XYZ file of C-alpha atoms in Angstrom:
237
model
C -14.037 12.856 25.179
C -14.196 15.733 27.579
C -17.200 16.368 29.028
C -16.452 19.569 30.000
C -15.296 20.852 26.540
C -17.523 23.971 25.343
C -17.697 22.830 21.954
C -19.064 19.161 23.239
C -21.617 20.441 25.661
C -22.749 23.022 22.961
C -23.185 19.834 20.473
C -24.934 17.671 23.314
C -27.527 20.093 24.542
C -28.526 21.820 21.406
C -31.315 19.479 20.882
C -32.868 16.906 23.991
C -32.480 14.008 21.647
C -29.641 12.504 23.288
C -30.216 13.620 26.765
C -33.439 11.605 26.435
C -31.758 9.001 24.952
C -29.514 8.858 28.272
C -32.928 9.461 30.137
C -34.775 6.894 29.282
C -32.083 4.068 30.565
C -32.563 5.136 34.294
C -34.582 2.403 36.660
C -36.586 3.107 39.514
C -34.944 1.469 42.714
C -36.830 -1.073 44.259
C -35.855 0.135 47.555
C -34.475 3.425 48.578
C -34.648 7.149 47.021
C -33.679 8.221 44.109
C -30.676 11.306 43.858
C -33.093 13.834 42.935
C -35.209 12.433 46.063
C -32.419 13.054 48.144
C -31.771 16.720 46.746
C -35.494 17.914 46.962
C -35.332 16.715 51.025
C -32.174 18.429 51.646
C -33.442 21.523 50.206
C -36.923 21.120 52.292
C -34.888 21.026 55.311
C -33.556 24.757 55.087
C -37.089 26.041 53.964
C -35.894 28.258 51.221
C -37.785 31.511 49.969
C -36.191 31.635 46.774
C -34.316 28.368 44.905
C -32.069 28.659 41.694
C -31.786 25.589 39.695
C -28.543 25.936 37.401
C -28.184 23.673 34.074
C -31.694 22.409 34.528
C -32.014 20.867 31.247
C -35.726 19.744 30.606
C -36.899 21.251 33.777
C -38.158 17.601 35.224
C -36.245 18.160 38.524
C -37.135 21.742 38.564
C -40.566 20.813 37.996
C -40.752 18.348 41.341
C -39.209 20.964 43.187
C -41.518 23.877 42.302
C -44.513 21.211 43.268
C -42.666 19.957 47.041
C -41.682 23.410 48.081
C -43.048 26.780 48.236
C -40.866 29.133 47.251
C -39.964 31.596 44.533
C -37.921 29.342 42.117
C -35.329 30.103 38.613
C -34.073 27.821 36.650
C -31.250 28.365 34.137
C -29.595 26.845 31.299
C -27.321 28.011 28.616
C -29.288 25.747 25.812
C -32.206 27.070 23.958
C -33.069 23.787 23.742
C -33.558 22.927 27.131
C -34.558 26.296 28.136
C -37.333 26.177 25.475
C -38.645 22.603 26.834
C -38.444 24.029 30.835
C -40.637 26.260 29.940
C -43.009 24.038 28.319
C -43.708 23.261 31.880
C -44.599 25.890 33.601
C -41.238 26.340 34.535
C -39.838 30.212 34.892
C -36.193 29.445 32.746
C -33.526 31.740 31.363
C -30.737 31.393 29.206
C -27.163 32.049 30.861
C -24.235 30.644 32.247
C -23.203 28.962 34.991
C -19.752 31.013 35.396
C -21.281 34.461 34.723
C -24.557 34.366 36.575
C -26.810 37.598 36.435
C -27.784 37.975 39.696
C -26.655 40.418 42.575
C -24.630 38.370 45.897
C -26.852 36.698 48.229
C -29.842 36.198 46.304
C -30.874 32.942 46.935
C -31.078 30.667 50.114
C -30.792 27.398 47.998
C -28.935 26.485 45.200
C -28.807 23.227 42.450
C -26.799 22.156 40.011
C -27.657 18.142 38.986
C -25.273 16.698 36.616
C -23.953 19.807 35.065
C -20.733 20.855 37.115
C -18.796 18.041 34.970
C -19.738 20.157 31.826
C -18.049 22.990 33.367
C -14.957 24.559 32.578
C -12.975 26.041 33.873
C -14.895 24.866 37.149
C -13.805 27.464 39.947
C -15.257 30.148 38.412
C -18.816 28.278 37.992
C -18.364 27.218 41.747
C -17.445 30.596 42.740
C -20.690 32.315 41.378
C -22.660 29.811 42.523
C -20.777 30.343 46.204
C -21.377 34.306 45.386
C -25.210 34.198 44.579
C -25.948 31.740 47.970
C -26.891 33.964 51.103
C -24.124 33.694 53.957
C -26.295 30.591 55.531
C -27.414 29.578 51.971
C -27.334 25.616 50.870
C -25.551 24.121 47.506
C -27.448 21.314 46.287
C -25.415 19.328 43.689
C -25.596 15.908 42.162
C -22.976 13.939 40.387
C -21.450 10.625 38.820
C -18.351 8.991 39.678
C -15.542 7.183 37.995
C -17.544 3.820 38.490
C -20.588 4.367 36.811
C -21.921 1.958 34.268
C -19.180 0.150 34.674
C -20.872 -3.152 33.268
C -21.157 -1.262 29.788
C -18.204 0.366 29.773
C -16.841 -3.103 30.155
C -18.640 -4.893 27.548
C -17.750 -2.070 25.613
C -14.171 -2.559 26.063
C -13.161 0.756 27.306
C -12.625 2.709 30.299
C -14.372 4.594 31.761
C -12.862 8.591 31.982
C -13.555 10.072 35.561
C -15.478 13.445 35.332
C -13.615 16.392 35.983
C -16.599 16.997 38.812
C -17.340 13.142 40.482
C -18.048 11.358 42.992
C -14.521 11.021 44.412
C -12.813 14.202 43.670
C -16.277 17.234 44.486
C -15.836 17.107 48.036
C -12.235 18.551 47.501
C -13.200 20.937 44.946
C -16.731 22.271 46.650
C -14.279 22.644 50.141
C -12.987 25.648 48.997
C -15.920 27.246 48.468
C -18.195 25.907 51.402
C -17.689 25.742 55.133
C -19.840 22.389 56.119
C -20.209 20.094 53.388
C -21.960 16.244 53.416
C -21.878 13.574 50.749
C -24.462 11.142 49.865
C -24.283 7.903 47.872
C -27.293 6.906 46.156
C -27.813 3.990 44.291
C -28.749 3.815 40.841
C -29.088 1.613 37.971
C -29.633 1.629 34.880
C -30.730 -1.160 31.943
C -29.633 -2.042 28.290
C -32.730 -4.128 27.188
C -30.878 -4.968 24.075
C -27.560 -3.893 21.970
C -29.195 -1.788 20.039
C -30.095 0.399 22.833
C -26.886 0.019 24.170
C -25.362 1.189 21.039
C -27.521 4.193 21.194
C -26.688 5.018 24.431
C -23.029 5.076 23.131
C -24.098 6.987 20.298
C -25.416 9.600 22.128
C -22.526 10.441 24.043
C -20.367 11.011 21.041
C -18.642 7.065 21.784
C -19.762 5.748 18.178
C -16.268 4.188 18.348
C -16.967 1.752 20.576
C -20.496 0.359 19.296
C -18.682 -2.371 17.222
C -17.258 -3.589 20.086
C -20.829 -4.507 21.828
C -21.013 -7.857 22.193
C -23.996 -10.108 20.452
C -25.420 -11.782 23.098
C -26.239 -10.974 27.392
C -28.956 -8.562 26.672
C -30.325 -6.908 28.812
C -27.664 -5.463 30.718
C -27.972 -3.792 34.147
C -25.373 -1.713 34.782
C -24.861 0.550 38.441
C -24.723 3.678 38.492
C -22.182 5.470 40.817
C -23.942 8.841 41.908
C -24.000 11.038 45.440
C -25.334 14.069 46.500
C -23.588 16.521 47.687
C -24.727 18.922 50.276
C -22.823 21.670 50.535
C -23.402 25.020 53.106
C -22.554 28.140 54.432
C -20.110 29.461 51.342
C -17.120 31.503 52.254
C-alpha cells in the first residue's frame, strides 16, 4: 500500500465514507491538546491576513480555523468529494492540487496541510509550491503520523506497520530544504477499537482487507496510540 500512489488517493477520497470511517476512531485526550489544537495556536501566533488550508478534506479543521482567527481564509482539495462537503460549511473550497497551486508567489502569510503531504507524490514539488505561495516571513503549518502509530492494531493485526513517505521521523529533513526555522511538536493521540468489527472496518477502509482475518476474537476494545506532531515550519527559502 502506498499512500502516496495517485491512483490510491483518487480511490480513498472520492467519497468521505472511509475517511469517516478513520474519523470516527479518534478520542479526545483527557489531558492535553489535540494536533489540530496545536496548529490553530501556532497559526494565531503570526496573526495572519490571509490562511490557505491545502487537502482540507471535510473542511472540519478549516472550519475551527475560520471561527478562532480573523482572516481571509481558502481551502483546497483535489476531491469533489471533499470539496463538495467543505463547502457544505460555509467553507470557501476549490478544487486543485497541491503540486500545481493557482496562486501568484507570496500570497499568503500562513499555510496548512494536515495529513495530506503523505498522499503526495512526488513530494518536493508539493513542498515547493507550498514554500512559493508563503510570503518571505510566511508560516507552514503541517500535521503528520509517524511510523508508530496504531501500533497496538497493527499488531493484533499481524503486520507492520509501513512508515509514510511524509512522518513523524523523516518531515523535519524533508521540510529543511524548503524552510529556514522549523519546530516539531509531538502530540498525543489515541484512538479506540470498541469491537473487531470496527476494527475490521477500519482495515477495510484503508484498502488492508487482507489482514481482517487475522483480527483476533477476543480483547475488544482496543486502544491503540497514535504517533502524530506538528510541524511548524517558517520563513521559506
Amino acid at each position: 500500500m502506498r499512500l502516496n500512489d495517485d491512483d490510491y488517493v483518487r480511490e480513498q477520497y472520492c467519497t468521505t465514507e472511509k475517511l469517516d470511517t478513520r474519523a470516527s476512531v479518534w478520542c479526545a485526550e483527557e489531558q492535553g491538546p489535540t494536533p489540530q489544537d496545536v496548529a490553530i495556536l501556532a497559526l494565531s501566533d503570526v496573526h495572519p491576513n490571509r490562511v490557505l488550508e491545502v487537502g482540507s478534506g471535510k473542511g472540519s479543521l478549516a472550519l475551527r480555523i475560520t471561527q478562532a482567527i480573523q482572516c481571509d481564509f481558502v481551502a483546497l482539495d483535489s476531491s469533489v468529494a471533499m470539496v463538495t462537503a467543505s463547502r457544505s460549511l460555509g467553507v470557501e473550497t476549490i478544487l486543485a492540487d497541491v503540486r500545481d497551486l493557482p496562486f501568484t508567489d507570496g500570497s499568503f502569510d500562513a499555510v496548512v496541510a494536515a495529513w495530506m503531504l503523505y498522499h503526495v507524490s512526488p513530494l518536493e514539488q508539493g513542498l515547493a509550491e507550498l514554500a512559493r505561495v508563503l510570503r518571505p516571513d510566511g508560516r507552514l503549518v503541517v500535521i503528520t503520523n509517524g511510523r508508530t502509530h496504531l501500533e497496538e492494531l497493527w499488531r493484533a493485526a499481524g503486520a507492520d506497520h509501513e512508515e509514510p513517505a511524509f512522518s513523524v521521523e523523516n518531515g523535519a529533513e524533508q521540510l529543511r530544504h524548503y524552510f529556514s526555522k522549523l519546530e516539531r511538536l509531538d502530540i498525543a493521540t489515541h484512538a479506540v477499537f470498541p469491537d473487531r468489527n470496527v476494527a475490521s472496518e477500519y482495515l477495510r477502509s484503508i484498502d488492508r482487507s487482507d489482514l481482517v482475518n487475522r483480527l483476533p476474537l477476543s480483547g475488544w476494545p482496543l486502544r491503540a496510540r497514535g504517533a502524530t506532531a506538528v510541524f511548524i515550519a517558517d520563513q521559506p527559502k
